[in-house]
PDB file of C-alpha atoms in Angstrom:
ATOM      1  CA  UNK A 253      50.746 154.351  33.479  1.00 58.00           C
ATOM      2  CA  UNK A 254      50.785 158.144  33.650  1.00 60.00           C
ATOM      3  CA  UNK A 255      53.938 158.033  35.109  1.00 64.00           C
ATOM      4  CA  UNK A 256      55.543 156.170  32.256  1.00 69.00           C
ATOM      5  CA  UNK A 257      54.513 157.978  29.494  1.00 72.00           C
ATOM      6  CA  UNK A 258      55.956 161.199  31.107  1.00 77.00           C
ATOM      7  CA  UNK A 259      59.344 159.321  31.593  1.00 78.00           C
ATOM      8  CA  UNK A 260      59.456 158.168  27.743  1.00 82.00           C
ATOM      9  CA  UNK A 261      61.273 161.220  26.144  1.00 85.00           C
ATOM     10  CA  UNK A 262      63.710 161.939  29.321  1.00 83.00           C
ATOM     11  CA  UNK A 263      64.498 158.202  29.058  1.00 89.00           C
ATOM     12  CA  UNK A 264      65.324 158.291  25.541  1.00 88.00           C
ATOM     13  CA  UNK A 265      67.264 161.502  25.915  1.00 89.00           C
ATOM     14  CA  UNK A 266      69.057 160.503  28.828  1.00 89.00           C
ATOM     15  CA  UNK A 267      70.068 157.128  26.974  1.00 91.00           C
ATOM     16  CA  UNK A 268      71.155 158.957  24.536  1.00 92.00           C
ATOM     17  CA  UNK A 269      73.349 161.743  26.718  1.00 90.00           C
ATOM     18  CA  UNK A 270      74.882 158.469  28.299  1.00 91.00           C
ATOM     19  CA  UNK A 271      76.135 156.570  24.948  1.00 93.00           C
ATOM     20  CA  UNK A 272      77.247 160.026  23.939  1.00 92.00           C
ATOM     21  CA  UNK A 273      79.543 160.199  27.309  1.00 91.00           C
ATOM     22  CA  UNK A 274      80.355 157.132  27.677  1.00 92.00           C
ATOM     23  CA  UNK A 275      81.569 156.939  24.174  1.00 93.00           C
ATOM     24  CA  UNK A 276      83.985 160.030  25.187  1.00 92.00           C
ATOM     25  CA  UNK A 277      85.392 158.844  28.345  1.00 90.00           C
ATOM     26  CA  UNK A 278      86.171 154.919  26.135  1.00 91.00           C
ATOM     27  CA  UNK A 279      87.260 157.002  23.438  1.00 92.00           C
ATOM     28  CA  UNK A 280      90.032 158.681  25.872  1.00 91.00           C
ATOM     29  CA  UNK A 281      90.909 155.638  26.833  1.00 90.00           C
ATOM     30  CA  UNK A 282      92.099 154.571  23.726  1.00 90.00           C
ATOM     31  CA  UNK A 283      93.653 158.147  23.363  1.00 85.00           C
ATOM     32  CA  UNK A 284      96.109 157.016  26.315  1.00 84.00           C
ATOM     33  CA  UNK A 285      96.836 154.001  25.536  1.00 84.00           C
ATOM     34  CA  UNK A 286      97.674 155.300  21.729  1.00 79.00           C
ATOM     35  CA  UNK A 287      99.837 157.994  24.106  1.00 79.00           C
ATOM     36  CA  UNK A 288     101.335 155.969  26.439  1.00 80.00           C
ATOM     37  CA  UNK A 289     102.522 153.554  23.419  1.00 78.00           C
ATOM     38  CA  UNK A 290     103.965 156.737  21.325  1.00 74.00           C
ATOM     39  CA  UNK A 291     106.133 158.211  24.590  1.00 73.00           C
ATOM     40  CA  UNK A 292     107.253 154.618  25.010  1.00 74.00           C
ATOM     41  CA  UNK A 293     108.287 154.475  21.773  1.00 71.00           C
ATOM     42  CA  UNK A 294     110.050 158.138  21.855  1.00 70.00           C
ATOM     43  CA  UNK A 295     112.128 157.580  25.062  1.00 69.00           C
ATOM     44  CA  UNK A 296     113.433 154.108  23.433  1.00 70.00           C
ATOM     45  CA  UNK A 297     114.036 155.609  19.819  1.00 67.00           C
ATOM     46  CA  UNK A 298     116.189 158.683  20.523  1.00 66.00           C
ATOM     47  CA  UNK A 299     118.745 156.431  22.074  1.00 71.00           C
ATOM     48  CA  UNK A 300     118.775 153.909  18.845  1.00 76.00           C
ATOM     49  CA  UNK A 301     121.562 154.011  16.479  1.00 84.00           C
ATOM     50  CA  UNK A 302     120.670 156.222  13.480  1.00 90.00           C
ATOM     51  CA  UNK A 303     118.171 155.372  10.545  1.00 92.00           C
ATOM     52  CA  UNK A 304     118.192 156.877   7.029  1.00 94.00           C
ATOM     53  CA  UNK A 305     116.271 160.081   7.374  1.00 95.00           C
ATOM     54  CA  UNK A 306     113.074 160.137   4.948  1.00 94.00           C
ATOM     55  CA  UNK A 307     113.448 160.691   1.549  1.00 93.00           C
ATOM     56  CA  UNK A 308     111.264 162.389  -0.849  1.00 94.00           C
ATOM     57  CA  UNK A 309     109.046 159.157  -2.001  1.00 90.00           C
ATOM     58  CA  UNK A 310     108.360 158.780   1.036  1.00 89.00           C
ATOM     59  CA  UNK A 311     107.121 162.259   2.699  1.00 89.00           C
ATOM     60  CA  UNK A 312     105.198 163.737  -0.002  1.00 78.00           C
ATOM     61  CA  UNK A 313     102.668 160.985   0.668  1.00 80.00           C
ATOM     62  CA  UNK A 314     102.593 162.399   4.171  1.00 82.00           C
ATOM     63  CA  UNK A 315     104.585 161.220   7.235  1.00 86.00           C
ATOM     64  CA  UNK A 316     102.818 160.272  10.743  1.00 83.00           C
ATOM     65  CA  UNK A 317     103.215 160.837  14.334  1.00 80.00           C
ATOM     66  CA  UNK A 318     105.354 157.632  14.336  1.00 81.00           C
ATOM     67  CA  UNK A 319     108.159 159.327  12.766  1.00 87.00           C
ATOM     68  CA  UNK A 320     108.731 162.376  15.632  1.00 87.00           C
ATOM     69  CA  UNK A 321     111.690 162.237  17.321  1.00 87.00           C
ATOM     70  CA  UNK A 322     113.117 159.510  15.688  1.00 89.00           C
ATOM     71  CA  UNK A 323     116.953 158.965  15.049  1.00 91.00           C
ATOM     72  CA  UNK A 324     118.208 160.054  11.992  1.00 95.00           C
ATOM     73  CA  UNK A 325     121.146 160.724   9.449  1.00 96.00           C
ATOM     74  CA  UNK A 326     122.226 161.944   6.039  1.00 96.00           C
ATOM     75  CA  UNK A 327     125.025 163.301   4.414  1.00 97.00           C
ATOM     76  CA  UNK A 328     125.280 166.566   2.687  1.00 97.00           C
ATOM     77  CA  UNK A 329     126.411 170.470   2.929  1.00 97.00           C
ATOM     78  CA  UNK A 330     124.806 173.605   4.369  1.00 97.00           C
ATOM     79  CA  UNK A 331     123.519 176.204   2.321  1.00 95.00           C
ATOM     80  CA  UNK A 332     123.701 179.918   3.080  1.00 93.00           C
ATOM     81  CA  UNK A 333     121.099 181.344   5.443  1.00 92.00           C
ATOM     82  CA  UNK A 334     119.556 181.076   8.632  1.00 93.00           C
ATOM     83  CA  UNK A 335     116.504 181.342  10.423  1.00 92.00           C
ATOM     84  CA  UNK A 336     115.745 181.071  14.348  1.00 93.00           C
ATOM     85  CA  UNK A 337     113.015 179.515  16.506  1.00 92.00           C
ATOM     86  CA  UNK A 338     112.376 180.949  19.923  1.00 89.00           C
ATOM     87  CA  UNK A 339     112.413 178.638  23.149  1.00 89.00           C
ATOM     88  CA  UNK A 340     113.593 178.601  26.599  1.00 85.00           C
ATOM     89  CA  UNK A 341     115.633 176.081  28.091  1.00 85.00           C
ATOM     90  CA  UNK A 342     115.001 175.443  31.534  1.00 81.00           C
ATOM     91  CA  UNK A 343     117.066 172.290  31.906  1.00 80.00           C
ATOM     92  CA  UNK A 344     119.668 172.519  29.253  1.00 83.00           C
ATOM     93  CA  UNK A 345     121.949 169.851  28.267  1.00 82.00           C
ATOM     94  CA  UNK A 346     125.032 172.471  27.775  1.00 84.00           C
ATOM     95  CA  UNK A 347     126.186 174.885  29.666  1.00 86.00           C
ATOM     96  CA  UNK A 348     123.720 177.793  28.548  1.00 85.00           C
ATOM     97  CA  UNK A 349     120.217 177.717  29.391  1.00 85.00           C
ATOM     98  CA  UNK A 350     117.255 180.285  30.020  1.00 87.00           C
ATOM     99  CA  UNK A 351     115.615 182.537  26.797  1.00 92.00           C
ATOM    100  CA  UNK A 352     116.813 182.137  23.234  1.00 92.00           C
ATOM    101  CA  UNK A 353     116.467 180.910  19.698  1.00 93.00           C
ATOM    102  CA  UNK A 354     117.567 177.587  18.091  1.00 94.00           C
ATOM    103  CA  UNK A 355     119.204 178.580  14.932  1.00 95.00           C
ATOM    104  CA  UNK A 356     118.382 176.864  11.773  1.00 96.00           C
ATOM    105  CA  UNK A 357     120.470 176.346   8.187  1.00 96.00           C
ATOM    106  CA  UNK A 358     119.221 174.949   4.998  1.00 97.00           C
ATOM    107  CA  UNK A 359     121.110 171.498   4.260  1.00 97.00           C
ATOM    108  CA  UNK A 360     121.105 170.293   0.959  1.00 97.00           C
ATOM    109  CA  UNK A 361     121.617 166.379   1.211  1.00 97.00           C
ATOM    110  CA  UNK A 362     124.319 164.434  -0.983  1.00 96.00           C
ATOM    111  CA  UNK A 363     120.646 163.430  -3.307  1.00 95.00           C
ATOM    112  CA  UNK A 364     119.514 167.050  -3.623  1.00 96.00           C
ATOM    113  CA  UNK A 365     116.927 167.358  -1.581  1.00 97.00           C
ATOM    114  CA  UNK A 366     116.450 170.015   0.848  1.00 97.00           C
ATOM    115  CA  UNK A 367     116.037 169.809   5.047  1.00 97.00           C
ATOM    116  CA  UNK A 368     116.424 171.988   7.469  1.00 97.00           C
ATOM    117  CA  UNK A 369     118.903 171.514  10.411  1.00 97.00           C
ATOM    118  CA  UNK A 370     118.776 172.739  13.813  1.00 96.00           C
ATOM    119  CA  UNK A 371     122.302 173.684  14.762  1.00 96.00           C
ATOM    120  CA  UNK A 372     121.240 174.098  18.502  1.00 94.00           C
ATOM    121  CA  UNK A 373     121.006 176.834  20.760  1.00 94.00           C
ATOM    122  CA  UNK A 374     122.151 180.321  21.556  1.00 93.00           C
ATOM    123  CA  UNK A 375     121.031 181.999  24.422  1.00 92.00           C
ATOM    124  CA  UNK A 376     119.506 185.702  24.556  1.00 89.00           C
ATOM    125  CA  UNK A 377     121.905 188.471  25.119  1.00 86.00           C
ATOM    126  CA  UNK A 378     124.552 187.205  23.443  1.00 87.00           C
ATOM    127  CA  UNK A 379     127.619 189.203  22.608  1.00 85.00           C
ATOM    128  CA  UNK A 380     127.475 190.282  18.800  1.00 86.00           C
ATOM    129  CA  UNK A 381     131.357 188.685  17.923  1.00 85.00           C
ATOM    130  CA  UNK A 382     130.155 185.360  19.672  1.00 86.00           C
ATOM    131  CA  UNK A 383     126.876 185.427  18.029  1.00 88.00           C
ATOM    132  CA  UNK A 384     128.699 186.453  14.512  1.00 89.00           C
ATOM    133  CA  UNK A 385     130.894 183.667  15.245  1.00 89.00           C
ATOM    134  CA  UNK A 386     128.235 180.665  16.139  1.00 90.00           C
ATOM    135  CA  UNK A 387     126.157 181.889  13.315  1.00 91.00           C
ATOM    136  CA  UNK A 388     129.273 180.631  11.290  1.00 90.00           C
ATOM    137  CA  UNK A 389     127.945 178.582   8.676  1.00 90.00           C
ATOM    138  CA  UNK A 390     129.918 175.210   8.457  1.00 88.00           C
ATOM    139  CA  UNK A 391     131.919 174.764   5.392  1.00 89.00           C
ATOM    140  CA  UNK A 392     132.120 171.645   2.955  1.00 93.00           C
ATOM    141  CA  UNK A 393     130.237 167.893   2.663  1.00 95.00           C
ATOM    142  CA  UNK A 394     129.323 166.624   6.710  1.00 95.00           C
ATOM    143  CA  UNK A 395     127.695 163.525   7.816  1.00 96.00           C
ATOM    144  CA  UNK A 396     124.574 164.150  10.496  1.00 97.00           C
ATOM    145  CA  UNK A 397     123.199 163.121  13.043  1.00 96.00           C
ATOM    146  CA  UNK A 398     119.900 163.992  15.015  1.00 95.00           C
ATOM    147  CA  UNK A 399     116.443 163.552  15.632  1.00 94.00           C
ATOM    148  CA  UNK A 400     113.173 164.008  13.331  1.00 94.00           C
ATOM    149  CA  UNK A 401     111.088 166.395  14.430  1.00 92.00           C
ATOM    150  CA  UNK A 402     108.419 166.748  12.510  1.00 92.00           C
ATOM    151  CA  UNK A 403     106.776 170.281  10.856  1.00 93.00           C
ATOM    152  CA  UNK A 404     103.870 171.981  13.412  1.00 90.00           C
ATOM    153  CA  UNK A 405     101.384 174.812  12.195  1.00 89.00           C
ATOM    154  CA  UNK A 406     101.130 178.113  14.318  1.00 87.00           C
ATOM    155  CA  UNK A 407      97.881 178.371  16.350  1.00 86.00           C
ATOM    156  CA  UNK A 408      95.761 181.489  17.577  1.00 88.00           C
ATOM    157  CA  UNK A 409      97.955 181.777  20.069  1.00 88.00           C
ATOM    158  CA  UNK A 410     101.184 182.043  18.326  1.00 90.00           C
ATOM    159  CA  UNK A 411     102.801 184.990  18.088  1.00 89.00           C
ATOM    160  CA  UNK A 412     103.488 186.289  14.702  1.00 91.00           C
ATOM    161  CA  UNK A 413     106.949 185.765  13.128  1.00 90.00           C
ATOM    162  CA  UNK A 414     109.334 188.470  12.516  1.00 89.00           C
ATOM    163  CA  UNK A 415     110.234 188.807   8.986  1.00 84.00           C
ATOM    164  CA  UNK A 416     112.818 191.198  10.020  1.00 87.00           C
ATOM    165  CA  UNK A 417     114.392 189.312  12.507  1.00 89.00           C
ATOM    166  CA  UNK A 418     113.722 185.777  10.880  1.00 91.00           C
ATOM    167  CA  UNK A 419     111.957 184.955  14.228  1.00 93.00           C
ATOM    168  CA  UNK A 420     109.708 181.969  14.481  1.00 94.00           C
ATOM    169  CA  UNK A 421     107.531 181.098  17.525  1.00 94.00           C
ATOM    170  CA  UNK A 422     106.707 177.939  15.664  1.00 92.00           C
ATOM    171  CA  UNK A 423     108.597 174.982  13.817  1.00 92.00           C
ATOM    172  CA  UNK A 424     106.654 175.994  10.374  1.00 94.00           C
ATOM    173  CA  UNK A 425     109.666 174.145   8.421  1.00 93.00           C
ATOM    174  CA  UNK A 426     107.554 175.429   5.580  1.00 92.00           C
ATOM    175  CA  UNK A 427     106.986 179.271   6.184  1.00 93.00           C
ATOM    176  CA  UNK A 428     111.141 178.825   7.104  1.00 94.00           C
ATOM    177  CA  UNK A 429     112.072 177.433   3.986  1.00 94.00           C
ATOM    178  CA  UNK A 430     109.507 179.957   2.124  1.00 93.00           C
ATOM    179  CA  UNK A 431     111.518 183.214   3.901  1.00 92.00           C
ATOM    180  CA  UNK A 432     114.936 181.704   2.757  1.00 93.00           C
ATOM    181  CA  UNK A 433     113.422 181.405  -0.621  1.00 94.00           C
ATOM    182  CA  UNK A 434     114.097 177.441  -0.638  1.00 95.00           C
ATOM    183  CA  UNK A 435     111.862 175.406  -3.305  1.00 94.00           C
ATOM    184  CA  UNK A 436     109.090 173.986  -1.468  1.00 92.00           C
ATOM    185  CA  UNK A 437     108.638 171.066  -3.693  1.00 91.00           C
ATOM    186  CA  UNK A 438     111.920 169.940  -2.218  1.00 95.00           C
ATOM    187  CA  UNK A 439     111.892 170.821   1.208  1.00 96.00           C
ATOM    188  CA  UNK A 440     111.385 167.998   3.616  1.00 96.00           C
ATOM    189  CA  UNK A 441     108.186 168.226   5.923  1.00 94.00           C
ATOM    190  CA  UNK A 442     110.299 168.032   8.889  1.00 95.00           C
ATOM    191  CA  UNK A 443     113.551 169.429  10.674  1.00 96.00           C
ATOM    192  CA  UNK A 444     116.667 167.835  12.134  1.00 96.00           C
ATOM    193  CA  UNK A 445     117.837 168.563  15.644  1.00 95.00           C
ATOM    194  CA  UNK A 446     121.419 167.774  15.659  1.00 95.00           C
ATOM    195  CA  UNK A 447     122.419 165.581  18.157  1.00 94.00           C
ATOM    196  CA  UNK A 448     124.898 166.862  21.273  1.00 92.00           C
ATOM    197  CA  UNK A 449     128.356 165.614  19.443  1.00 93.00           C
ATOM    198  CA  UNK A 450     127.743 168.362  17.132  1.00 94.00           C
ATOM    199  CA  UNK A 451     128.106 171.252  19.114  1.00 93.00           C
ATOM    200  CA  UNK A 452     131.389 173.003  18.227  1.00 92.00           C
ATOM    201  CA  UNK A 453     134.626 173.535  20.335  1.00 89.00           C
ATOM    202  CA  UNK A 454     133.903 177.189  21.126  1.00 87.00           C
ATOM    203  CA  UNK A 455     130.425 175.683  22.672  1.00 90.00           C
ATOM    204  CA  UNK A 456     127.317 177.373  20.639  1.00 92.00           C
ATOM    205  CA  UNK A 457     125.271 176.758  18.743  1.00 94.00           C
ATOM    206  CA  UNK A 458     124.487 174.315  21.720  1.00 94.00           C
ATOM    207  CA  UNK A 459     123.255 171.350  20.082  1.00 93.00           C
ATOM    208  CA  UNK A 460     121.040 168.497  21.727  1.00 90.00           C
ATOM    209  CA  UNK A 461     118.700 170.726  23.371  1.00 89.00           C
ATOM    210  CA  UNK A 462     115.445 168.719  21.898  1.00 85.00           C
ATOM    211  CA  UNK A 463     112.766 169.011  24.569  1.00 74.00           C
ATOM    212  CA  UNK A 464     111.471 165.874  24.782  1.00 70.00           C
ATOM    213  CA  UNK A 465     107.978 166.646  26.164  1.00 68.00           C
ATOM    214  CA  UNK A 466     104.761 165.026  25.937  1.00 65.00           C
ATOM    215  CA  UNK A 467     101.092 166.173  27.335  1.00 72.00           C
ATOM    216  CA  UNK A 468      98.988 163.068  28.853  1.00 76.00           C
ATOM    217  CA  UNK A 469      95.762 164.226  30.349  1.00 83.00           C
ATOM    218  CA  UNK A 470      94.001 161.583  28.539  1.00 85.00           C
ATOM    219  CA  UNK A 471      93.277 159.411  31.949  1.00 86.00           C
ATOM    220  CA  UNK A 472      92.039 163.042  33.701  1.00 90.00           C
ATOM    221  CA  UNK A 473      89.618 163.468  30.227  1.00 88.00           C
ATOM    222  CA  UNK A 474      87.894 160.114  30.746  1.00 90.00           C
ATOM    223  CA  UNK A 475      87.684 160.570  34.135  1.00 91.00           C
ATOM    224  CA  UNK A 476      85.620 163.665  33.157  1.00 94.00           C
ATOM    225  CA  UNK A 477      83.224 161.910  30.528  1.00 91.00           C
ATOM    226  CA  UNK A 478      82.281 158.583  32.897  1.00 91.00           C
ATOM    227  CA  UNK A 479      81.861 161.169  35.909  1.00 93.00           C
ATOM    228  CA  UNK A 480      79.347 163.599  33.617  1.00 92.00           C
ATOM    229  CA  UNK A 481      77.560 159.937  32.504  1.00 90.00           C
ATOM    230  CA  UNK A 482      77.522 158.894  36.439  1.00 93.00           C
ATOM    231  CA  UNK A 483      76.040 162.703  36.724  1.00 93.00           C
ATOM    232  CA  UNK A 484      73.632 162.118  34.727  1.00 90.00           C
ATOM    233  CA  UNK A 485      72.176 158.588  35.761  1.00 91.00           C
ATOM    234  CA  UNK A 486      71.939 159.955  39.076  1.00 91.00           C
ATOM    235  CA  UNK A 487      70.564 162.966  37.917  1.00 90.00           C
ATOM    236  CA  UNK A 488      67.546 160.659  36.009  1.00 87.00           C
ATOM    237  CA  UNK A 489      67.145 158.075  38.116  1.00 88.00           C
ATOM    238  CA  UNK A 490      66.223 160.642  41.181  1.00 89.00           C
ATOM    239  CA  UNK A 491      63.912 162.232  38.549  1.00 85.00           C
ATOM    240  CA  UNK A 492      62.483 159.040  37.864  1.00 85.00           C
ATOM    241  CA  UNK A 493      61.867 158.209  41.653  1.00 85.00           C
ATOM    242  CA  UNK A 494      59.959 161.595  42.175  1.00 85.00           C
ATOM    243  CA  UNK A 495      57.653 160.520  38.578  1.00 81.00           C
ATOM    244  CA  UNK A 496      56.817 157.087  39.476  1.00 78.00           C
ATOM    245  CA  UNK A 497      56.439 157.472  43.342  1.00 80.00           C
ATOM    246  CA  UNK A 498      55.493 161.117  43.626  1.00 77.00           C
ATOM    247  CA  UNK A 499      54.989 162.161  47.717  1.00 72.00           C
ATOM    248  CA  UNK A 500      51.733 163.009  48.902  1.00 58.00           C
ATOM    249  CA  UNK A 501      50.645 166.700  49.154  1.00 55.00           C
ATOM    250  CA  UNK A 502      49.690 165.725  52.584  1.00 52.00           C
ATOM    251  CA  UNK A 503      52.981 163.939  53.357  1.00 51.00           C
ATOM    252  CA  UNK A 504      54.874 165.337  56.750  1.00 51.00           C
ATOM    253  CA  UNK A 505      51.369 167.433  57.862  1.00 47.00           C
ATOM    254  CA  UNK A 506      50.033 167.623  61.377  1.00 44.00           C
TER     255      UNK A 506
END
């Protein structure tokens, strides 16, 4: 009787550390199965004929994951100005690969509404003429096509921008549009990457570089959780075994 009423709080305590985990490792599941459904989803929609990108009723209420990467057009011209994100292609589409920025314009669309466009790529190093050239704004009303990608927020590890240099290491559509002075209220919460027809004759910017890219460790997370929770029965039950059916001192003596 002893023996159980030294086992009550470690029982309760354990029961509760195994919900807990359990919970976490189930709750991971779900995480890759939500995962697995979105790359599915990704790899069939940038191959799908174009869809109305999303107008201004319908991203100021917010737009989800759901809309990433998908295929989308609009019709407009591009404004003055450009800004650059920092990347490295390691498995380009075009001919130039390795460091360098994708260069983004301000579009304004045939409504009025403000996006901006990701012309493509242009690799470090370049030659000043050739850069002067691709940086070329495109004159006159165009009809686009590309994929949605939608706005991300810099983290603690994110080096700053260069105001100078209009040099993001993050696709803050927002912060852009702020240093090009566009209006905010009208700035779509997302960016267009152009798709690979639109890369001009002389070759740059190199358009249809998206890095399609997803990380899945969802499976290796749960894995975690059930193996702390099979830890921890282990760890109670032998506990257990030494409370209810303690050894004698004598046990093993001559």
């Amino acid at each position: 009787m002893g023996g159980l009423k030294k086992l009550l709080i470690p029982t309760i305590a354990a029961a509760l550390g195994l919900v807990v985990l359990l919970n976490l490792g189930f709750w991971q599941l779900d995480r890759l199965e939500w995962k697995t459904n979105l790359i599915a989803q990704v790899e069939s929609g940038v191959t799908k004929s174009p869809v109305e990108a999303p107008r201004p009723a319908l991203w100021r209420d917010g737009l989800g994951e759901e809309y990433d990467f998908r295929r989308v057009k609009l019709a407009g011209a591009f404004l003055e100005g450009n800004t650059f994100y920092y990347t490295a292609l390691s498995n380009p589409v075009g001919l130039a690969e390795g460091p360098g920025v994708m260069v983004y314009a301000p579009f304004r669309t045939t409504e009025g509404w403000l996006v901006l466009v990701n012309r493509g790529f242009l690799p470090q190093g370049l030659a000043e003429p050739a850069k002067a050239a691709a940086l070329n704004i495109p004159a006159g009303q165009v009809d686009l096509t590309g994929l949605l990608r939608l706005s991300e927020k810099p983290n603690w590890t994110t080096p700053e921008p260069s105001a100078n240099d209009r040099l993001w290491f993050a696709r803050d559509t927002e912060a852009m549009g702020e240093m090009l002075g566009l209006d905010p209220g009208n700035l779509a919460p997302y960016s267009i990457d152009l798709d690979v027809t639109f890369t001009p004759e002389a070759g740059l910017p190199q358009a249809g570089e998206t890095i399609v890219r997803f990380k899945n460790d969802h499976l290796g997370y749960a894995l975690t959780w059930f193996g702390l929770a099979a830890t921890l029965l282990g760890v109670f039950l032998t506990y257990a075994a030494t409370i209810l059916w303690p050894r004698s001192k004598g046990s093993g003596s001559a």
